[in-house]
mmCIF file of C-alpha atoms in Angstrom:
data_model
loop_
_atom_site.group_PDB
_atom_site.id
_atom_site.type_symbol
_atom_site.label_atom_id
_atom_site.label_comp_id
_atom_site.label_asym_id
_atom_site.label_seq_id
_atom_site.Cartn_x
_atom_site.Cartn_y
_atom_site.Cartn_z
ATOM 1 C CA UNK A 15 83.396 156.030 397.422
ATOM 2 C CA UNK A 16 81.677 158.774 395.843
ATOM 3 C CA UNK A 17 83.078 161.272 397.724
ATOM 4 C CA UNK A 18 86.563 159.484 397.062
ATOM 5 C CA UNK A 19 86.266 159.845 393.085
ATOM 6 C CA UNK A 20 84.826 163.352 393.158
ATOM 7 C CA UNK A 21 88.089 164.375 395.351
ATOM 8 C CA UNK A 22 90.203 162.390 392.673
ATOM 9 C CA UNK A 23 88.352 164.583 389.912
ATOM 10 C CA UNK A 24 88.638 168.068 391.201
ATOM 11 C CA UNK A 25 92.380 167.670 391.942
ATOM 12 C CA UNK A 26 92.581 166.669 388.257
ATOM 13 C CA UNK A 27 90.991 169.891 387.567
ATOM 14 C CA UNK A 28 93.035 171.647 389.923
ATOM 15 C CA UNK A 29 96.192 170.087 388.282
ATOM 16 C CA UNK A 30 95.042 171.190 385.029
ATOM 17 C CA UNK A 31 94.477 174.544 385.780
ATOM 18 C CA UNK A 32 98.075 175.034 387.355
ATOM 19 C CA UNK A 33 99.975 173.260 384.181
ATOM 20 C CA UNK A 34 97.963 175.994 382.431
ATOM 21 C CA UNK A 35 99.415 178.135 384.680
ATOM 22 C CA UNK A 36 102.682 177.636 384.513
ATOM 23 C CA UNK A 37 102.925 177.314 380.875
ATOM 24 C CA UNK A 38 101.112 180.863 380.700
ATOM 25 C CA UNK A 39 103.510 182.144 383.531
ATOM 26 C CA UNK A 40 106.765 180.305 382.046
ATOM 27 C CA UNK A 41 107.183 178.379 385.309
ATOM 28 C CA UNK A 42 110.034 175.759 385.839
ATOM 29 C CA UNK A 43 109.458 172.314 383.737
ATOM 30 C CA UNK A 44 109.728 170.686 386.953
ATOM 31 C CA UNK A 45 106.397 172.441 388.389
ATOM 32 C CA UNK A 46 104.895 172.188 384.631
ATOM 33 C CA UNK A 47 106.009 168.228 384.790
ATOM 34 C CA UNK A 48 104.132 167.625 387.914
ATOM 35 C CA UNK A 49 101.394 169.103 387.445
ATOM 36 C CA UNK A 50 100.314 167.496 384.142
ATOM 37 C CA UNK A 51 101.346 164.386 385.987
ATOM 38 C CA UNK A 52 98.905 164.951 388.888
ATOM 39 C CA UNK A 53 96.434 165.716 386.637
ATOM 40 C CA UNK A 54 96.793 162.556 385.021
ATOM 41 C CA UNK A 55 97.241 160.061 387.891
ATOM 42 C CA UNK A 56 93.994 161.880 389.325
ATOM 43 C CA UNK A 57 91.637 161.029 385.977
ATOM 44 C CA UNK A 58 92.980 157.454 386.345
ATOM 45 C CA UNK A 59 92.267 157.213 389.732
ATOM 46 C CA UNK A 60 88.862 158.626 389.441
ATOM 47 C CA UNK A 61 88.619 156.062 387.321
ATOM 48 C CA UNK A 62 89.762 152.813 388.792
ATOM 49 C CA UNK A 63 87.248 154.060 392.008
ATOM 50 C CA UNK A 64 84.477 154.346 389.772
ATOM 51 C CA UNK A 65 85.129 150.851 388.158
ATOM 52 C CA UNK A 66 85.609 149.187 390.955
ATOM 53 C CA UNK A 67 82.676 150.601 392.967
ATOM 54 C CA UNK A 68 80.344 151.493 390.632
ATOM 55 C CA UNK A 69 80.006 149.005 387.666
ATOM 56 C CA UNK A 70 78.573 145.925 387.707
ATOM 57 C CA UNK A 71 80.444 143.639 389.908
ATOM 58 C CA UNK A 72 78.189 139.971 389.414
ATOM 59 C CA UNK A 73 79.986 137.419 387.904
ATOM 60 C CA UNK A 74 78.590 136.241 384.562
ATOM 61 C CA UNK A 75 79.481 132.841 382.868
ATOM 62 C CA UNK A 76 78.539 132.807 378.794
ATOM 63 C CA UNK A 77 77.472 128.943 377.910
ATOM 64 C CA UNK A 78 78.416 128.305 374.785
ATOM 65 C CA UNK A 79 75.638 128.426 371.860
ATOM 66 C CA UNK A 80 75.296 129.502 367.751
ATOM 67 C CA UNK A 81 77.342 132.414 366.323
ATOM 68 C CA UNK A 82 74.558 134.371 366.149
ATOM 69 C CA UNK A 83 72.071 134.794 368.653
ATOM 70 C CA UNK A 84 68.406 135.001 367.378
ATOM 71 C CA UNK A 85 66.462 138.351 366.972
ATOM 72 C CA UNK A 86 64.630 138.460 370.430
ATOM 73 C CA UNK A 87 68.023 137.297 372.236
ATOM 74 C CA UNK A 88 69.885 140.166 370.800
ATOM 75 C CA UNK A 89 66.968 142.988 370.528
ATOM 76 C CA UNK A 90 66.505 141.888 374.788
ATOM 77 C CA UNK A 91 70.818 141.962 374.880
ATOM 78 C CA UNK A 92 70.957 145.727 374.242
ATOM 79 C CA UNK A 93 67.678 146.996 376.016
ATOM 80 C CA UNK A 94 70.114 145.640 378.664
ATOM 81 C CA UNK A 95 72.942 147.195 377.738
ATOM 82 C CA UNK A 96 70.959 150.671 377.627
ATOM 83 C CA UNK A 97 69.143 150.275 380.875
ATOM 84 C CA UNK A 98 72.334 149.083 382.627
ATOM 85 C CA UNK A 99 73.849 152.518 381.104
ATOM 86 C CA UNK A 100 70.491 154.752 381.802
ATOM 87 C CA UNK A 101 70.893 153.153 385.651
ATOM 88 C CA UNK A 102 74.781 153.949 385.928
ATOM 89 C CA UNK A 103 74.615 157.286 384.750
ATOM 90 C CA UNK A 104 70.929 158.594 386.527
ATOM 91 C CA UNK A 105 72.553 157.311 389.876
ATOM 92 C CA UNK A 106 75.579 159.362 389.636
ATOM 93 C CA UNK A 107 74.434 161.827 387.040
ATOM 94 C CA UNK A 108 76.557 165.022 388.635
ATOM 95 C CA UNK A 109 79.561 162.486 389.323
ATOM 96 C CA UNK A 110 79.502 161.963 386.384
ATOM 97 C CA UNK A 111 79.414 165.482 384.462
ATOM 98 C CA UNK A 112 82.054 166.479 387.021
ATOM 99 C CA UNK A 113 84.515 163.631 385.419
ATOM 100 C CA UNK A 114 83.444 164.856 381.903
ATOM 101 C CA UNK A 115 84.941 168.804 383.289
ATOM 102 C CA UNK A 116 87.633 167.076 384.682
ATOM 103 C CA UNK A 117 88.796 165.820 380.955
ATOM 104 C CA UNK A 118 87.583 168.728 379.523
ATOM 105 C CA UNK A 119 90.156 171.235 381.815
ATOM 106 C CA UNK A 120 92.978 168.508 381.098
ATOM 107 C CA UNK A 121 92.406 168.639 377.526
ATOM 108 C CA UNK A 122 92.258 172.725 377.484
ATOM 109 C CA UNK A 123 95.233 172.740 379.537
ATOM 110 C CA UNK A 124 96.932 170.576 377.001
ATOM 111 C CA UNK A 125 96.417 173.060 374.386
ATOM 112 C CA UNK A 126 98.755 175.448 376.102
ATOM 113 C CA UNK A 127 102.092 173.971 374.633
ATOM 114 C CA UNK A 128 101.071 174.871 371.219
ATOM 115 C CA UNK A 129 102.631 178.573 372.130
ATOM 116 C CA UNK A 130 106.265 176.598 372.451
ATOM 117 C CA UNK A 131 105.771 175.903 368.646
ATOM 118 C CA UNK A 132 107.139 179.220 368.167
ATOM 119 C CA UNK A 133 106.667 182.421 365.414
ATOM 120 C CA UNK A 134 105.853 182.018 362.206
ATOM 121 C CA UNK A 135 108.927 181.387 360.147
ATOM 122 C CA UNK A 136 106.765 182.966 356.986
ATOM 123 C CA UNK A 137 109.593 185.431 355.017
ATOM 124 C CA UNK A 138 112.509 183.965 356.600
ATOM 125 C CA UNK A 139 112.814 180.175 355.266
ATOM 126 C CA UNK A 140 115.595 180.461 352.461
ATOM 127 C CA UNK A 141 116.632 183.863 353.694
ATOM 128 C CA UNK A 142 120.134 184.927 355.235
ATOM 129 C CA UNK A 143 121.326 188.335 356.929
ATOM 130 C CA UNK A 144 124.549 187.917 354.560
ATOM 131 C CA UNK A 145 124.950 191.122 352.536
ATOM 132 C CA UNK A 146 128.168 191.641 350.911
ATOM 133 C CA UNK A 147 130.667 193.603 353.656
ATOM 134 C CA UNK A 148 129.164 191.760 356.348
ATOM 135 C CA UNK A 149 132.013 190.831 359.048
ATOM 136 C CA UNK A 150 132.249 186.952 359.647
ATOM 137 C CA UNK A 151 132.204 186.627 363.704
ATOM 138 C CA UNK A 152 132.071 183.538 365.959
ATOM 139 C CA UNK A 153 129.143 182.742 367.929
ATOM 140 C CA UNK A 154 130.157 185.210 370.659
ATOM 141 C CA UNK A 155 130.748 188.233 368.608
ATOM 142 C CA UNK A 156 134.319 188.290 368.290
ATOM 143 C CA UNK A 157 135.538 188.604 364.576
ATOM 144 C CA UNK A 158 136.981 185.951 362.852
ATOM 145 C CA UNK A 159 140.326 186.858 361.314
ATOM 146 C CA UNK A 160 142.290 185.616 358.180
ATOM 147 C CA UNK A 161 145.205 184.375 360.341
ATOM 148 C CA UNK A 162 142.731 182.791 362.935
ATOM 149 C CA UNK A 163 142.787 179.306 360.735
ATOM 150 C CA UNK A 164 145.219 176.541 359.949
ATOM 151 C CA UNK A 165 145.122 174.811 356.692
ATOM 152 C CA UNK A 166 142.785 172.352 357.071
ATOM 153 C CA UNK A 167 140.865 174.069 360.169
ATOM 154 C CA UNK A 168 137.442 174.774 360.412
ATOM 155 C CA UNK A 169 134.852 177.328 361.977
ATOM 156 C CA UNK A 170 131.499 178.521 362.270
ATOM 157 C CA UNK A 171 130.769 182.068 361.323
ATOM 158 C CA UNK A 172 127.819 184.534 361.203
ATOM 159 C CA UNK A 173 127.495 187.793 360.209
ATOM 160 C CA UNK A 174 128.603 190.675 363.018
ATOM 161 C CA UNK A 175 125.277 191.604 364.510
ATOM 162 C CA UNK A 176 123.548 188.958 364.395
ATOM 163 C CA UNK A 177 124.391 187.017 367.194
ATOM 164 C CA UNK A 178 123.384 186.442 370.890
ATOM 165 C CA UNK A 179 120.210 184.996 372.737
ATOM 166 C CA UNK A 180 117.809 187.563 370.619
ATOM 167 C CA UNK A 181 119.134 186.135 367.408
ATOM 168 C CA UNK A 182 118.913 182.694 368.160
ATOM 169 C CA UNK A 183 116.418 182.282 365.435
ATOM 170 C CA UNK A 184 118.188 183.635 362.694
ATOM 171 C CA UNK A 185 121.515 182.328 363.920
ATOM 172 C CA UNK A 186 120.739 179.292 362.284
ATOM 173 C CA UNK A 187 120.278 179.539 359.168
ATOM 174 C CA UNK A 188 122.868 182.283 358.872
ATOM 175 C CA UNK A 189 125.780 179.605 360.199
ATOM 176 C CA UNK A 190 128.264 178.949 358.404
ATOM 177 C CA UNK A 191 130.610 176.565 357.906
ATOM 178 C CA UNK A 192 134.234 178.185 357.041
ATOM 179 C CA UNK A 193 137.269 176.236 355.437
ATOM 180 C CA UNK A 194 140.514 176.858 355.069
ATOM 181 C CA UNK A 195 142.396 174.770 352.168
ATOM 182 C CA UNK A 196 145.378 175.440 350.610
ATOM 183 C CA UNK A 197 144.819 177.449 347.304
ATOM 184 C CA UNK A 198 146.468 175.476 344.531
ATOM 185 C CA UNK A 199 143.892 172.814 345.583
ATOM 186 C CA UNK A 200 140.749 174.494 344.493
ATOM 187 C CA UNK A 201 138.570 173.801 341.623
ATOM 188 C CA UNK A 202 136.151 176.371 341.785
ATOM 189 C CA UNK A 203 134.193 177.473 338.768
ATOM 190 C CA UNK A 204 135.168 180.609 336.747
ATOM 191 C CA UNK A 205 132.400 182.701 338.144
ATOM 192 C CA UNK A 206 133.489 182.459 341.911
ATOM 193 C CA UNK A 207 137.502 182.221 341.235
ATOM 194 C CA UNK A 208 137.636 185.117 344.191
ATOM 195 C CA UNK A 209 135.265 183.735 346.474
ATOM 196 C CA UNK A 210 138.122 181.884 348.255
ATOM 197 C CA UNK A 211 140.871 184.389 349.537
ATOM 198 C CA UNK A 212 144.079 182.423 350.999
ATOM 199 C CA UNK A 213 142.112 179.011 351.039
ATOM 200 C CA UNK A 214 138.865 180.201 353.089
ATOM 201 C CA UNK A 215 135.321 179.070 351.498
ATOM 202 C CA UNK A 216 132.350 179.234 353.947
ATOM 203 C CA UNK A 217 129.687 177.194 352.631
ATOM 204 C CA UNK A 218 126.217 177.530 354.566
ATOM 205 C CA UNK A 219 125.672 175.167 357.522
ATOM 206 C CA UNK A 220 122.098 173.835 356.469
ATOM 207 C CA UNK A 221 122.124 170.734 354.465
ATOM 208 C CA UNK A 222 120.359 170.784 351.367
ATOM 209 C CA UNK A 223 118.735 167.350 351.725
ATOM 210 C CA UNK A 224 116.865 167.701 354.681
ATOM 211 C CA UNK A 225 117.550 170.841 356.837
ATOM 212 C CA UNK A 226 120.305 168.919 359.398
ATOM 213 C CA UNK A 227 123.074 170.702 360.293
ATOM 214 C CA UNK A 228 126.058 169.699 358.895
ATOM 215 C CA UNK A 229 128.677 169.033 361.503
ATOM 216 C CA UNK A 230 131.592 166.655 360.199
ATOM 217 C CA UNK A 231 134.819 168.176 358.102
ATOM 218 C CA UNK A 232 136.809 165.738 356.256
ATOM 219 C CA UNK A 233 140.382 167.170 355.991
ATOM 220 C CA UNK A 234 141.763 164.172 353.599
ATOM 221 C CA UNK A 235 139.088 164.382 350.612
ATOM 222 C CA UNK A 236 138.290 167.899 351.666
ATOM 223 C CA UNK A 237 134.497 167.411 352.211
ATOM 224 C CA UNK A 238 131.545 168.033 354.462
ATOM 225 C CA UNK A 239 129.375 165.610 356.056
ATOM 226 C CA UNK A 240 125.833 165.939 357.247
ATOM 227 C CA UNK A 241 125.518 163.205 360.050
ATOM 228 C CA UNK A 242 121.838 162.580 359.307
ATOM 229 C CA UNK A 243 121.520 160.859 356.123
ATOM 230 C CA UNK A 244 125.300 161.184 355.090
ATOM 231 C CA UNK A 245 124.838 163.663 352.673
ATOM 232 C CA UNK A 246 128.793 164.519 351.189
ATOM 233 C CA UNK A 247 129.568 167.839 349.615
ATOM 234 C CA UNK A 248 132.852 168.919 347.831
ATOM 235 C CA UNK A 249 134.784 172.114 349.563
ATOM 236 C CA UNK A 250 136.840 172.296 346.765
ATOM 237 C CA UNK A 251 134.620 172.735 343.849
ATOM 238 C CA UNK A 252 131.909 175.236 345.053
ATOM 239 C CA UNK A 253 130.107 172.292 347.411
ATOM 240 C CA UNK A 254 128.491 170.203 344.861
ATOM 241 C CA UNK A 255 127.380 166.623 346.172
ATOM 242 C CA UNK A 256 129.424 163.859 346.604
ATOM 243 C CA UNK A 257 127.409 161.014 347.759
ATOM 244 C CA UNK A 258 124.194 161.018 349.507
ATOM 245 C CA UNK A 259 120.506 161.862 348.939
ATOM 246 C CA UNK A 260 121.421 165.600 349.076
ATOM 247 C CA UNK A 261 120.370 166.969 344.957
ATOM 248 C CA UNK A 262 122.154 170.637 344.845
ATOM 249 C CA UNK A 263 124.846 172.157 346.328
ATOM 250 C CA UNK A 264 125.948 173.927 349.399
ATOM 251 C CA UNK A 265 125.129 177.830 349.440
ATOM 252 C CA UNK A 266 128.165 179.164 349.467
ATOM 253 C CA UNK A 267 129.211 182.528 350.528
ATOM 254 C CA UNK A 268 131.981 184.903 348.843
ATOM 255 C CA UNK A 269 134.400 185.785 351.141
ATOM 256 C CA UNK A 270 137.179 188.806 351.260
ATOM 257 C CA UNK A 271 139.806 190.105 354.046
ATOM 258 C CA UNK A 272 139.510 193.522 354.576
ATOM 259 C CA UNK A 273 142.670 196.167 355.199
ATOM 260 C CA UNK A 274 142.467 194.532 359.121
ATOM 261 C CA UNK A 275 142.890 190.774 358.319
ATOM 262 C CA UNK A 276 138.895 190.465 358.914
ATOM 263 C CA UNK A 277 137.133 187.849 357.025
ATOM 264 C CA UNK A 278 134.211 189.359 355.210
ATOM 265 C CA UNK A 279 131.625 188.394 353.232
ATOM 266 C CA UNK A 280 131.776 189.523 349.168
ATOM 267 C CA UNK A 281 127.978 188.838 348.992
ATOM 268 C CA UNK A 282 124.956 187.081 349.503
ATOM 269 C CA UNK A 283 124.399 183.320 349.801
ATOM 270 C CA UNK A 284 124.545 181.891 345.994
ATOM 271 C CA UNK A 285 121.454 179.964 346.661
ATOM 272 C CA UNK A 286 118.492 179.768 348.908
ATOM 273 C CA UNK A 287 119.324 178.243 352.477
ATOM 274 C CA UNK A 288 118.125 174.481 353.251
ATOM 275 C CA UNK A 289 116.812 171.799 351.317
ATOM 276 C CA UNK A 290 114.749 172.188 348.511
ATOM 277 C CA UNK A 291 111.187 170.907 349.974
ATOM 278 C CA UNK A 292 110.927 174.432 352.045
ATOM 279 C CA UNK A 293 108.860 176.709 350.708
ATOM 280 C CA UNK A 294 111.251 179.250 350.480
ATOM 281 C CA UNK A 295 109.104 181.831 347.996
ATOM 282 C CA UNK A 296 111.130 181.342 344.898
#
C-alpha cells in the first residue's frame, strides 16, 4: 500500500506540473480542466490509502465518566497522542514528505491563474478615447450614420479606431448607448441644447451605480435601464436618475453629423465613466 499512495502522489505532482503548463502555454480549458482535476482526485486518493492502511485501525469504546478527566489521565492522553504521531510519521517519514511536495506543486500550480486577472487598469478607470470629431462606429467598424436610426431606435457606438479584438479592453468603457427621440421632446439643460442633433443623445453605457452595463431602452418614458439593481436614467433630460440606487447621471456625449450624414462626437464624456466608488484620479 505504500507503493500504492506514493504512485497516487507523484501523479498529483505530475498533474500539477502540466495545469502549470498549460496555463503558461495557453492550452485548451479542457486539458487545463483535467489536469487540475487529476491532480486533485490523486491527493484524495493518496489520502483515503493512507487512512485506511496506515492509521490506527483498533476499535476503541469511551465508557462514560466526569467532564473532565483528572491531571495524570489527560497529561498520559496526549503523550499518546504524540507518540502515536512520532510512530506514524518515523515509519513513513519519506511517504510522508513526498505528500507534503505533492500539496506544495498543487498549490504553486494554483497560483498560475492569477495571470488571467489581467493588466493593470491604473490610468484608464474613468477615462474614454472620446475626443470631440471622433466618428461614432458600431462594434465592427462600420460608421454609424444619422439616417441609420428610427425614432425611438437604439445603438451602441464607439469611437472609429477603437474597435476589434485588440481593443477589447477599452471597448468597454468607451460604449455607448445612442438614442434617437424626436426633438420637440427634449429637456436638456441650456448648456448642452446642441448635444442632440435630429433626436440622437448617446449617453455612456456604464452605469453609474455599480459598473453594470446598461442594456434595457424604454421607448414609452424614454429611459434607460441597468438590469442589475434597476438603476433608471432619463434620455430626455441629460440622463439624470429616475429611480434606483444609481446617485449621478449618465456621461453623456455631444454629438454632431458631419457634411456625410456621420454621427460624430462634439466632445468628451461630460463626466468620468462608471460609478462613483472607482478610483478614477479625480
Amino acid at each position: 500500500m505504500t507503493i500504492v499512495a506514493a504512485l497516487w502522489l507523484l501523479l498529483a505532482i505530475v498533474a500539477s506540473v502540466a495545469f502549470a503548463a498549460g496555463f503558461a502555454l495557453d492550452a485548451s480549458t479542457q486539458i487545463e480542466g483535467a489536469s487540475l482535476g487529476v491532480a486533485c482526485l490523486s491527493v484524495a486518493c493518496a489520502l483515503i490509502v493512507w487512512s485506511r492502511n496506515f492509521m490506527p485501525n483498533a476499535t476503541a469504546v469511551d465508557e462514560q465518566h466526569p467532564k473532565r478527566s483528572t491531571d495524570d489521565d489527560r497529561d498520559a492522553t496526549l503523550d499518546e497522542l504524540e507518540s502515536g504521531v512520532r510512530q506514524i510519521t518515523a515509519r513513513k517519514n519519506w511517504l510522508v514528505r513526498l505528500g507534503l511536495a505533492a500539496v506544495s506543486v498543487l498549490g504553486i500550480a494554483a497560483l498560475f491563474p492569477i495571470r488571467t486577472f489581467g493588466p493593470n487598469p491604473s490610468g484608464r478607470i474613468g477615462a474614454s478615447d472620446w475626443r470631440k470629431g471622433a466618428r461614432l462606429v458600431r462594434d465592427d467598424g462600420t460608421p454609424l450614420r444619422a439616417d441609420a436610426l428610427e425614432i425611438g431606435s437604439v445603438a451602441t457606438a464607439f469611437p472609429e479606431g477603437f474597435v476589434g479584438g485588440e481593443k477589447i479592453e477599452s471597448m468597454a468603457s468607451d460604449a455607448v448607448m445612442v438614442v434617437r427621440v424626436t426633438p420637440h421632446e427634449l429637456k436638456l439643460p441650456a448648456a448642452r441644447s446642441g448635444w442632440a442633433p435630429a433626436g440622437y443623445l448617446a449617453y455612456s453605457k456604464i452605469c453609474t451605480h455599480l459598473g453594470c452595463p446598461l442594456g434595457l431602452y424604454r421607448q414609452g418614458p424614454q429611459q434607460l435601464m441597468c438590469p442589475c439593481h434597476q438603476s433608471i436614467f432619463n434620455v430626455l433630460d441629460g440622463g439624470s436618475v429616475v429611480f434606483g440606487p444609481a446617485a449621478r447621471a449618465l456621461p453623456q456625449l455631444p454629438l454632431n453629423i458631419d457634411s456625410d450624414g456621420n454621427l460624430r462626437a462634439g466632445g468628451e464624456m461630460s463626466d468620468f465613466i462608471g460609478p462613483d466608488n472607482w478610483d478614477h484620479g479625480a
